[in-house]
């Protein structure tokens, strides 16, 4: 029989499971037969005003539909909360088979005006939040014969962002952390360990977080993102490892893996600044940054547009 995509008999935890994409992932996991830990701090978009109601409401929704769920209302940026979420799964159902981490906040500000608190909070929720869950999850998964799955939530903004440098940096960290977890999982498996996979979804969907994004660009619904999280946590997706997938509407795209492209060697013992200045443009050059290229194209288009006459 082909490996199944459903989650019957599995237990998963979904951070940020109380709203937006996390809620859609939690509901989809329950619909596919999983026991679900709905973990959500119940905060506003900027991370303020925590409430335990939001996680509870989705757990109740799952139970009302005949599924099995428990709610945890902790803050994922707190180290002990990662362990608490995994313990809620293991104490209730005896295992943790999948962890998806869509919990997130935004505090927009240009880098030159950003406060230390705006930086610390966003990096803590996204990057440390992923670390806390991966750390607690892997400690358990590596001892389960069936292993498990980690699904990080990145963003196309990990490439760069004008007004969300804290968020972009945190998402870049999530990508590197997830690739590191994937590498560790592969090395454990080489030494006879259980199957564990770690991947990232870079979603785009209409939620409160994307309200201010100019969506003449492509978007979709949170429910469009959820099947990919289910797949990556199912037995059918277990061999997928160390990947970043954009998921938006009907489109799923895989990101490339970063690698060196071109090299040059010093003619003597080491490079001098003048030697680099002479050789670098022709030898290794630069790689176009897609967002910067786009801004430069718009700048030159503006320069070429004739000014309207009075
Ligand atoms: N919506 C998009 O288009 C989009 C685009 C790129 C990336 N993402 C990423 O997808 C993920 C989900 O985004 P969304 O649009 O559903 O956001 P959302 O604001 O709708 O939901 C985020 C949830 O995370 C919870 N949360 C926030 N801080 C928390 C904390 N410290 N501990 C526990 N829970 C916490 C909130 O209470 C909320 O329920 C995020 O990681 C986001 O960065 C979303």
mmCIF file of C-alpha atoms and ligand atoms in Angstrom:
data_model
loop_
_atom_site.group_PDB
_atom_site.id
_atom_site.type_symbol
_atom_site.label_atom_id
_atom_site.label_comp_id
_atom_site.label_asym_id
_atom_site.label_seq_id
_atom_site.Cartn_x
_atom_site.Cartn_y
_atom_site.Cartn_z
ATOM 1 C CA UNK A 1 0.000 0.000 0.000
ATOM 2 C CA UNK A 2 1.256 3.502 -0.790
ATOM 3 C CA UNK A 3 2.387 5.565 2.170
ATOM 4 C CA UNK A 4 -0.456 7.669 3.428
ATOM 5 C CA UNK A 5 -0.740 11.410 3.710
ATOM 6 C CA UNK A 6 -3.169 11.272 6.565
ATOM 7 C CA UNK A 7 -2.174 11.669 10.212
ATOM 8 C CA UNK A 8 -4.312 8.937 11.783
ATOM 9 C CA UNK A 9 -2.828 7.948 15.131
ATOM 10 C CA UNK A 10 -0.276 10.760 15.117
ATOM 11 C CA UNK A 11 0.046 13.618 17.580
ATOM 12 C CA UNK A 12 1.076 17.059 16.390
ATOM 13 C CA UNK A 13 1.594 20.464 18.000
ATOM 14 C CA UNK A 14 0.829 23.681 16.148
ATOM 15 C CA UNK A 15 2.126 26.964 17.565
ATOM 16 C CA UNK A 16 0.069 30.012 16.646
ATOM 17 C CA UNK A 17 -2.712 27.452 16.185
ATOM 18 C CA UNK A 18 -5.329 29.912 17.384
ATOM 19 C CA UNK A 19 -5.594 32.068 14.265
ATOM 20 C CA UNK A 20 -4.621 32.600 10.640
ATOM 21 C CA UNK A 21 -2.406 29.953 9.056
ATOM 22 C CA UNK A 22 -1.778 28.147 12.358
ATOM 23 C CA UNK A 23 -5.498 27.664 12.913
ATOM 24 C CA UNK A 24 -5.897 26.293 9.383
ATOM 25 C CA UNK A 25 -2.991 23.881 9.984
ATOM 26 C CA UNK A 26 -4.442 22.748 13.324
ATOM 27 C CA UNK A 27 -7.898 22.123 11.796
ATOM 28 C CA UNK A 28 -6.416 20.292 8.786
ATOM 29 C CA UNK A 29 -4.285 18.064 11.022
ATOM 30 C CA UNK A 30 -7.340 17.180 13.120
ATOM 31 C CA UNK A 31 -9.389 16.522 9.975
ATOM 32 C CA UNK A 32 -6.656 14.100 8.851
ATOM 33 C CA UNK A 33 -6.968 12.197 12.140
ATOM 34 C CA UNK A 34 -4.220 13.725 14.299
ATOM 35 C CA UNK A 35 -4.433 14.538 17.983
ATOM 36 C CA UNK A 36 -3.565 18.233 18.142
ATOM 37 C CA UNK A 37 -1.910 20.456 20.724
ATOM 38 C CA UNK A 38 -3.170 23.930 19.852
ATOM 39 C CA UNK A 39 -0.489 26.260 21.210
ATOM 40 C CA UNK A 40 -1.228 29.978 21.049
ATOM 41 C CA UNK A 41 -0.449 32.915 23.313
ATOM 42 C CA UNK A 42 -3.536 34.726 22.026
ATOM 43 C CA UNK A 43 -1.794 38.037 21.368
ATOM 44 C CA UNK A 44 -2.356 41.038 19.114
ATOM 45 C CA UNK A 45 -0.283 41.343 15.939
ATOM 46 C CA UNK A 46 2.497 43.162 17.854
ATOM 47 C CA UNK A 47 2.597 40.511 20.593
ATOM 48 C CA UNK A 48 0.601 42.440 23.214
ATOM 49 C CA UNK A 49 -2.536 41.503 25.234
ATOM 50 C CA UNK A 50 -2.107 37.731 25.724
ATOM 51 C CA UNK A 51 -5.226 35.649 26.238
ATOM 52 C CA UNK A 52 -5.785 31.921 26.690
ATOM 53 C CA UNK A 53 -9.124 32.134 24.846
ATOM 54 C CA UNK A 54 -7.760 31.815 21.320
ATOM 55 C CA UNK A 55 -6.026 28.433 21.781
ATOM 56 C CA UNK A 56 -9.007 27.165 23.761
ATOM 57 C CA UNK A 57 -11.487 28.199 21.041
ATOM 58 C CA UNK A 58 -9.682 26.206 18.324
ATOM 59 C CA UNK A 59 -9.245 23.177 20.612
ATOM 60 C CA UNK A 60 -13.004 23.356 21.296
ATOM 61 C CA UNK A 61 -13.711 23.684 17.561
ATOM 62 C CA UNK A 62 -11.692 20.511 16.887
ATOM 63 C CA UNK A 63 -13.443 18.647 19.708
ATOM 64 C CA UNK A 64 -16.863 19.788 18.461
ATOM 65 C CA UNK A 65 -16.029 18.297 15.058
ATOM 66 C CA UNK A 66 -15.207 14.960 16.718
ATOM 67 C CA UNK A 67 -11.424 15.419 16.907
ATOM 68 C CA UNK A 68 -8.979 15.367 19.808
ATOM 69 C CA UNK A 69 -7.206 18.521 20.956
ATOM 70 C CA UNK A 70 -5.705 20.204 23.989
ATOM 71 C CA UNK A 71 -4.837 23.873 24.335
ATOM 72 C CA UNK A 72 -1.602 25.420 25.639
ATOM 73 C CA UNK A 73 -1.624 29.194 26.010
ATOM 74 C CA UNK A 74 2.079 29.847 26.674
ATOM 75 C CA UNK A 75 4.541 32.215 24.981
ATOM 76 C CA UNK A 76 6.761 30.217 22.581
ATOM 77 C CA UNK A 77 9.670 32.600 23.122
ATOM 78 C CA UNK A 78 9.997 31.217 26.672
ATOM 79 C CA UNK A 79 12.313 28.186 26.728
ATOM 80 C CA UNK A 80 10.166 26.187 29.170
ATOM 81 C CA UNK A 81 7.055 26.634 26.997
ATOM 82 C CA UNK A 82 8.619 24.529 24.213
ATOM 83 C CA UNK A 83 8.985 21.681 26.696
ATOM 84 C CA UNK A 84 5.475 22.343 28.041
ATOM 85 C CA UNK A 85 3.943 22.016 24.562
ATOM 86 C CA UNK A 86 5.803 18.759 23.830
ATOM 87 C CA UNK A 87 4.916 17.448 27.302
ATOM 88 C CA UNK A 88 1.236 18.233 26.684
ATOM 89 C CA UNK A 89 1.380 15.968 23.612
ATOM 90 C CA UNK A 90 3.354 13.184 25.289
ATOM 91 C CA UNK A 91 1.431 13.231 28.578
ATOM 92 C CA UNK A 92 -1.936 13.160 26.788
ATOM 93 C CA UNK A 93 -1.217 10.839 23.847
ATOM 94 C CA UNK A 94 2.212 9.290 24.503
ATOM 95 C CA UNK A 95 4.186 10.801 21.602
ATOM 96 C CA UNK A 96 4.956 13.912 19.549
ATOM 97 C CA UNK A 97 5.022 13.083 15.843
ATOM 98 C CA UNK A 98 4.946 16.538 14.275
ATOM 99 C CA UNK A 99 5.541 20.147 15.237
ATOM 100 C CA UNK A 100 4.486 23.075 13.052
ATOM 101 C CA UNK A 101 5.553 26.579 14.118
ATOM 102 C CA UNK A 102 3.435 29.339 12.540
ATOM 103 C CA UNK A 103 3.321 31.486 15.757
ATOM 104 C CA UNK A 104 4.476 34.964 14.871
ATOM 105 C CA UNK A 105 4.322 38.711 15.434
ATOM 106 C CA UNK A 106 5.217 41.870 13.551
ATOM 107 C CA UNK A 107 6.779 45.125 14.740
ATOM 108 C CA UNK A 108 7.504 47.190 11.674
ATOM 109 C CA UNK A 109 10.089 49.955 11.754
ATOM 110 C CA UNK A 110 12.892 51.186 9.544
ATOM 111 C CA UNK A 111 16.194 49.792 10.763
ATOM 112 C CA UNK A 112 17.552 53.245 11.663
ATOM 113 C CA UNK A 113 14.589 53.879 13.995
ATOM 114 C CA UNK A 114 14.066 50.362 15.381
ATOM 115 C CA UNK A 115 14.129 50.056 19.153
ATOM 116 C CA UNK A 116 16.023 47.329 20.935
ATOM 117 C CA UNK A 117 12.715 46.004 22.234
ATOM 118 C CA UNK A 118 11.219 45.809 18.717
ATOM 119 C CA UNK A 119 14.251 43.815 17.595
ATOM 120 C CA UNK A 120 14.394 41.534 20.632
ATOM 121 C CA UNK A 121 10.706 40.695 20.678
ATOM 122 C CA UNK A 122 10.361 39.753 17.003
ATOM 123 C CA UNK A 123 13.573 37.699 16.991
ATOM 124 C CA UNK A 124 12.527 36.005 20.249
ATOM 125 C CA UNK A 125 9.066 34.947 19.061
ATOM 126 C CA UNK A 126 10.104 33.741 15.596
ATOM 127 C CA UNK A 127 13.664 32.461 15.966
ATOM 128 C CA UNK A 128 13.881 31.489 19.614
ATOM 129 C CA UNK A 129 10.291 30.246 19.377
ATOM 130 C CA UNK A 130 11.373 27.787 16.687
ATOM 131 C CA UNK A 131 14.474 26.810 18.698
ATOM 132 C CA UNK A 132 12.395 26.133 21.819
ATOM 133 C CA UNK A 133 10.012 23.832 19.932
ATOM 134 C CA UNK A 134 12.684 22.096 17.841
ATOM 135 C CA UNK A 135 14.865 21.576 20.939
ATOM 136 C CA UNK A 136 12.106 19.966 22.973
ATOM 137 C CA UNK A 137 10.660 18.072 19.998
ATOM 138 C CA UNK A 138 13.942 16.579 18.785
ATOM 139 C CA UNK A 139 14.885 15.426 22.287
ATOM 140 C CA UNK A 140 11.764 13.285 22.217
ATOM 141 C CA UNK A 141 11.604 12.373 18.509
ATOM 142 C CA UNK A 142 15.119 10.947 18.399
ATOM 143 C CA UNK A 143 14.068 8.408 21.037
ATOM 144 C CA UNK A 144 10.853 7.393 19.247
ATOM 145 C CA UNK A 145 11.279 4.550 16.694
ATOM 146 C CA UNK A 146 8.846 6.430 14.440
ATOM 147 C CA UNK A 147 10.869 9.681 14.588
ATOM 148 C CA UNK A 148 8.934 12.828 13.724
ATOM 149 C CA UNK A 149 8.634 15.988 11.638
ATOM 150 C CA UNK A 150 9.501 19.642 12.187
ATOM 151 C CA UNK A 151 7.827 22.285 10.039
ATOM 152 C CA UNK A 152 9.218 25.792 10.396
ATOM 153 C CA UNK A 153 7.424 28.878 9.113
ATOM 154 C CA UNK A 154 9.657 31.204 7.151
ATOM 155 C CA UNK A 155 8.680 33.973 4.736
ATOM 156 C CA UNK A 156 9.836 35.274 1.377
ATOM 157 C CA UNK A 157 10.971 38.225 3.512
ATOM 158 C CA UNK A 158 13.921 36.130 4.693
ATOM 159 C CA UNK A 159 15.613 37.390 1.497
ATOM 160 C CA UNK A 160 15.324 40.997 2.766
ATOM 161 C CA UNK A 161 12.780 43.575 3.914
ATOM 162 C CA UNK A 162 12.806 47.366 3.909
ATOM 163 C CA UNK A 163 10.649 48.006 6.985
ATOM 164 C CA UNK A 164 10.869 44.633 8.760
ATOM 165 C CA UNK A 165 14.587 43.966 9.208
ATOM 166 C CA UNK A 166 13.902 42.297 12.563
ATOM 167 C CA UNK A 167 11.354 39.962 10.958
ATOM 168 C CA UNK A 168 13.554 39.268 7.901
ATOM 169 C CA UNK A 169 16.557 38.474 10.109
ATOM 170 C CA UNK A 170 14.463 36.208 12.328
ATOM 171 C CA UNK A 171 13.085 34.362 9.284
ATOM 172 C CA UNK A 172 16.584 33.974 7.857
ATOM 173 C CA UNK A 173 17.498 32.473 11.218
ATOM 174 C CA UNK A 174 14.511 30.122 11.038
ATOM 175 C CA UNK A 175 15.708 28.916 7.618
ATOM 176 C CA UNK A 176 19.254 28.247 8.875
ATOM 177 C CA UNK A 177 17.989 26.671 12.090
ATOM 178 C CA UNK A 178 15.684 24.370 10.125
ATOM 179 C CA UNK A 179 18.448 23.386 7.708
ATOM 180 C CA UNK A 180 20.625 22.626 10.752
ATOM 181 C CA UNK A 181 17.894 20.469 12.303
ATOM 182 C CA UNK A 182 17.553 18.666 8.960
ATOM 183 C CA UNK A 183 21.295 18.036 8.803
ATOM 184 C CA UNK A 184 21.307 16.751 12.376
ATOM 185 C CA UNK A 185 18.341 14.497 11.588
ATOM 186 C CA UNK A 186 20.141 13.056 8.564
ATOM 187 C CA UNK A 187 23.300 12.422 10.583
ATOM 188 C CA UNK A 188 21.331 10.730 13.379
ATOM 189 C CA UNK A 189 19.680 8.514 10.790
ATOM 190 C CA UNK A 190 23.058 7.591 9.321
ATOM 191 C CA UNK A 191 23.930 6.277 12.767
ATOM 192 C CA UNK A 192 20.777 4.166 12.984
ATOM 193 C CA UNK A 193 18.420 6.808 14.373
ATOM 194 C CA UNK A 194 14.726 7.105 13.505
ATOM 195 C CA UNK A 195 13.381 9.049 10.486
ATOM 196 C CA UNK A 196 13.114 12.751 11.298
ATOM 197 C CA UNK A 197 12.613 15.512 8.735
ATOM 198 C CA UNK A 198 12.785 19.303 9.062
ATOM 199 C CA UNK A 199 11.522 21.716 6.414
ATOM 200 C CA UNK A 200 10.181 25.251 6.119
ATOM 201 C CA UNK A 201 7.050 26.638 4.561
ATOM 202 C CA UNK A 202 7.223 30.239 3.325
ATOM 203 C CA UNK A 203 3.490 30.989 3.118
ATOM 204 C CA UNK A 204 1.466 33.823 1.685
ATOM 205 C CA UNK A 205 -2.171 34.072 2.780
ATOM 206 C CA UNK A 206 -4.823 36.587 3.733
ATOM 207 C CA UNK A 207 -4.593 36.989 7.505
ATOM 208 C CA UNK A 208 -4.368 39.914 9.899
ATOM 209 C CA UNK A 209 -0.572 39.737 9.463
ATOM 210 C CA UNK A 210 -0.769 40.349 5.724
ATOM 211 C CA UNK A 211 -3.473 43.035 5.891
ATOM 212 C CA UNK A 212 -1.059 45.824 4.933
ATOM 213 C CA UNK A 213 0.710 43.909 2.165
ATOM 214 C CA UNK A 214 -0.190 45.313 -1.263
ATOM 215 C CA UNK A 215 -1.871 42.216 -2.683
ATOM 216 C CA UNK A 216 -1.808 43.077 -6.285
ATOM 217 C CA UNK A 217 0.855 40.408 -5.722
ATOM 218 C CA UNK A 218 -0.232 36.795 -5.449
ATOM 219 C CA UNK A 219 -2.087 35.602 -2.364
ATOM 220 C CA UNK A 220 -4.466 32.914 -1.142
ATOM 221 C CA UNK A 221 -6.191 31.611 1.959
ATOM 222 C CA UNK A 222 -4.714 30.002 5.100
ATOM 223 C CA UNK A 223 -6.508 26.761 4.106
ATOM 224 C CA UNK A 224 -4.394 26.694 0.920
ATOM 225 C CA UNK A 225 -1.230 26.454 3.065
ATOM 226 C CA UNK A 226 -2.410 23.766 5.500
ATOM 227 C CA UNK A 227 -2.206 20.683 3.178
ATOM 228 C CA UNK A 228 1.547 21.213 2.739
ATOM 229 C CA UNK A 229 2.085 21.167 6.514
ATOM 230 C CA UNK A 230 -0.009 17.988 6.756
ATOM 231 C CA UNK A 231 1.967 16.358 3.933
ATOM 232 C CA UNK A 232 5.350 17.231 5.486
ATOM 233 C CA UNK A 233 4.266 15.689 8.809
ATOM 234 C CA UNK A 234 2.765 12.552 7.230
ATOM 235 C CA UNK A 235 4.586 9.302 6.443
ATOM 236 C CA UNK A 236 4.391 10.186 2.740
ATOM 237 C CA UNK A 237 6.426 13.359 3.334
ATOM 238 C CA UNK A 238 9.022 11.868 5.690
ATOM 239 C CA UNK A 239 11.765 11.607 3.051
ATOM 240 C CA UNK A 240 11.447 15.317 2.234
ATOM 241 C CA UNK A 241 14.168 17.038 4.259
ATOM 242 C CA UNK A 242 16.034 20.378 4.421
ATOM 243 C CA UNK A 243 13.700 22.126 1.963
ATOM 244 C CA UNK A 244 12.052 25.550 1.838
ATOM 245 C CA UNK A 245 8.703 25.675 0.017
ATOM 246 C CA UNK A 246 6.689 28.733 -0.879
ATOM 247 C CA UNK A 247 2.991 27.919 -0.575
ATOM 248 C CA UNK A 248 0.463 30.440 -1.917
ATOM 249 C CA UNK A 249 -2.985 29.741 -3.338
ATOM 250 C CA UNK A 250 -2.585 26.891 -5.840
ATOM 251 C CA UNK A 251 1.198 27.350 -6.171
ATOM 252 C CA UNK A 252 3.959 25.433 -4.373
ATOM 253 C CA UNK A 253 7.572 26.308 -5.254
ATOM 254 C CA UNK A 254 10.865 24.997 -3.928
ATOM 255 C CA UNK A 255 13.707 27.401 -3.038
ATOM 256 C CA UNK A 256 17.280 26.824 -4.105
ATOM 257 C CA UNK A 257 20.000 25.881 -1.629
ATOM 258 C CA UNK A 258 22.661 28.559 -1.032
ATOM 259 C CA UNK A 259 26.064 27.667 -2.485
ATOM 260 C CA UNK A 260 29.247 29.421 -3.623
ATOM 261 C CA UNK A 261 29.154 30.228 -7.347
ATOM 262 C CA UNK A 262 32.517 31.619 -8.461
ATOM 263 C CA UNK A 263 35.971 31.976 -6.871
ATOM 264 C CA UNK A 264 39.238 33.796 -7.474
ATOM 265 C CA UNK A 265 42.636 33.168 -5.949
ATOM 266 C CA UNK A 266 45.303 35.671 -4.868
ATOM 267 C CA UNK A 267 48.234 35.809 -7.254
ATOM 268 C CA UNK A 268 50.678 36.033 -4.271
ATOM 269 C CA UNK A 269 50.439 34.972 -0.619
ATOM 270 C CA UNK A 270 47.269 36.933 -0.009
ATOM 271 C CA UNK A 271 45.006 39.518 -1.581
ATOM 272 C CA UNK A 272 45.667 43.256 -1.351
ATOM 273 C CA UNK A 273 42.707 45.710 -1.467
ATOM 274 C CA UNK A 274 44.018 47.059 -4.784
ATOM 275 C CA UNK A 275 44.331 43.545 -6.185
ATOM 276 C CA UNK A 276 40.757 42.777 -5.165
ATOM 277 C CA UNK A 277 39.553 46.046 -6.730
ATOM 278 C CA UNK A 278 41.199 45.074 -9.988
ATOM 279 C CA UNK A 279 40.089 41.452 -10.149
ATOM 280 C CA UNK A 280 36.758 41.153 -8.352
ATOM 281 C CA UNK A 281 34.439 42.851 -10.883
ATOM 282 C CA UNK A 282 35.481 40.554 -13.737
ATOM 283 C CA UNK A 283 36.363 37.396 -11.826
ATOM 284 C CA UNK A 284 33.696 36.738 -9.149
ATOM 285 C CA UNK A 285 31.569 39.878 -9.610
ATOM 286 C CA UNK A 286 28.256 40.280 -7.791
ATOM 287 C CA UNK A 287 25.026 38.314 -7.751
ATOM 288 C CA UNK A 288 21.877 40.343 -8.405
ATOM 289 C CA UNK A 289 19.673 40.739 -5.327
ATOM 290 C CA UNK A 290 16.134 40.371 -6.707
ATOM 291 C CA UNK A 291 14.546 43.001 -4.451
ATOM 292 C CA UNK A 292 17.344 45.536 -5.011
ATOM 293 C CA UNK A 293 17.230 44.936 -8.775
ATOM 294 C CA UNK A 294 13.477 45.565 -8.716
ATOM 295 C CA UNK A 295 13.938 48.885 -6.859
ATOM 296 C CA UNK A 296 16.690 49.951 -9.261
ATOM 297 C CA UNK A 297 14.455 49.115 -12.235
ATOM 298 C CA UNK A 298 11.675 51.261 -10.772
ATOM 299 C CA UNK A 299 14.117 54.075 -10.104
ATOM 300 C CA UNK A 300 15.354 54.101 -13.697
ATOM 301 C CA UNK A 301 11.772 53.859 -15.045
ATOM 302 C CA UNK A 302 10.892 56.923 -12.976
ATOM 303 C CA UNK A 303 13.933 58.797 -14.307
ATOM 304 C CA UNK A 304 12.870 58.018 -17.885
ATOM 305 C CA UNK A 305 9.232 59.108 -17.419
ATOM 306 C CA UNK A 306 8.857 62.647 -18.839
ATOM 307 C CA UNK A 307 7.527 65.142 -16.325
ATOM 308 C CA UNK A 308 4.056 66.400 -17.135
ATOM 309 C CA UNK A 309 4.007 69.919 -18.570
ATOM 310 C CA UNK A 310 2.147 72.629 -16.612
HETATM 311 N N1 LIG B 1 0.092 35.720 6.221
HETATM 312 C C1 LIG B 1 1.075 35.786 5.340
HETATM 313 O O1 LIG B 1 0.892 36.166 4.158
HETATM 314 C C2 LIG B 1 2.462 35.363 5.737
HETATM 315 C C3 LIG B 1 3.525 35.645 4.852
HETATM 316 C C4 LIG B 1 4.811 35.219 5.196
HETATM 317 C C5 LIG B 1 5.015 34.523 6.385
HETATM 318 N N2 LIG B 1 3.975 34.284 7.237
HETATM 319 C C6 LIG B 1 4.265 33.568 8.476
HETATM 320 O O2 LIG B 1 3.268 32.574 8.702
HETATM 321 C C7 LIG B 1 3.070 32.441 10.116
HETATM 322 C C8 LIG B 1 1.579 32.593 10.440
HETATM 323 O O3 LIG B 1 1.190 33.925 10.102
HETATM 324 P P1 LIG B 1 -0.335 34.405 10.118
HETATM 325 O O4 LIG B 1 -0.481 35.318 8.968
HETATM 326 O O5 LIG B 1 -1.238 33.244 10.284
HETATM 327 O O6 LIG B 1 -0.336 35.294 11.463
HETATM 328 P P2 LIG B 1 -1.515 35.590 12.504
HETATM 329 O O7 LIG B 1 -1.166 36.893 13.131
HETATM 330 O O8 LIG B 1 -2.848 35.424 11.876
HETATM 331 O O9 LIG B 1 -1.361 34.424 13.595
HETATM 332 C C9 LIG B 1 -0.233 34.348 14.415
HETATM 333 C C10 LIG B 1 -0.617 33.625 15.699
HETATM 334 O O10 LIG B 1 0.585 33.477 16.488
HETATM 335 C C11 LIG B 1 0.250 33.695 17.838
HETATM 336 N N3 LIG B 1 1.430 34.133 18.592
HETATM 337 C C12 LIG B 1 2.077 35.322 18.463
HETATM 338 N N4 LIG B 1 3.075 35.378 19.355
HETATM 339 C C13 LIG B 1 3.078 34.208 20.030
HETATM 340 C C14 LIG B 1 3.891 33.683 21.058
HETATM 341 N N5 LIG B 1 4.895 34.404 21.581
HETATM 342 N N6 LIG B 1 3.629 32.439 21.522
HETATM 343 C C15 LIG B 1 2.602 31.720 20.996
HETATM 344 N N7 LIG B 1 1.788 32.177 20.023
HETATM 345 C C16 LIG B 1 2.027 33.415 19.551
HETATM 346 C C17 LIG B 1 -0.822 34.775 17.786
HETATM 347 O O11 LIG B 1 -1.599 34.806 18.997
HETATM 348 C C18 LIG B 1 -1.625 34.389 16.546
HETATM 349 O O12 LIG B 1 -2.723 33.562 16.901
HETATM 350 C C19 LIG B 1 3.960 33.480 10.779
HETATM 351 O O13 LIG B 1 5.173 32.877 11.175
HETATM 352 C C20 LIG B 1 4.223 34.479 9.686
HETATM 353 O O14 LIG B 1 5.441 35.161 9.884
HETATM 354 C C21 LIG B 1 2.716 34.698 6.936
#
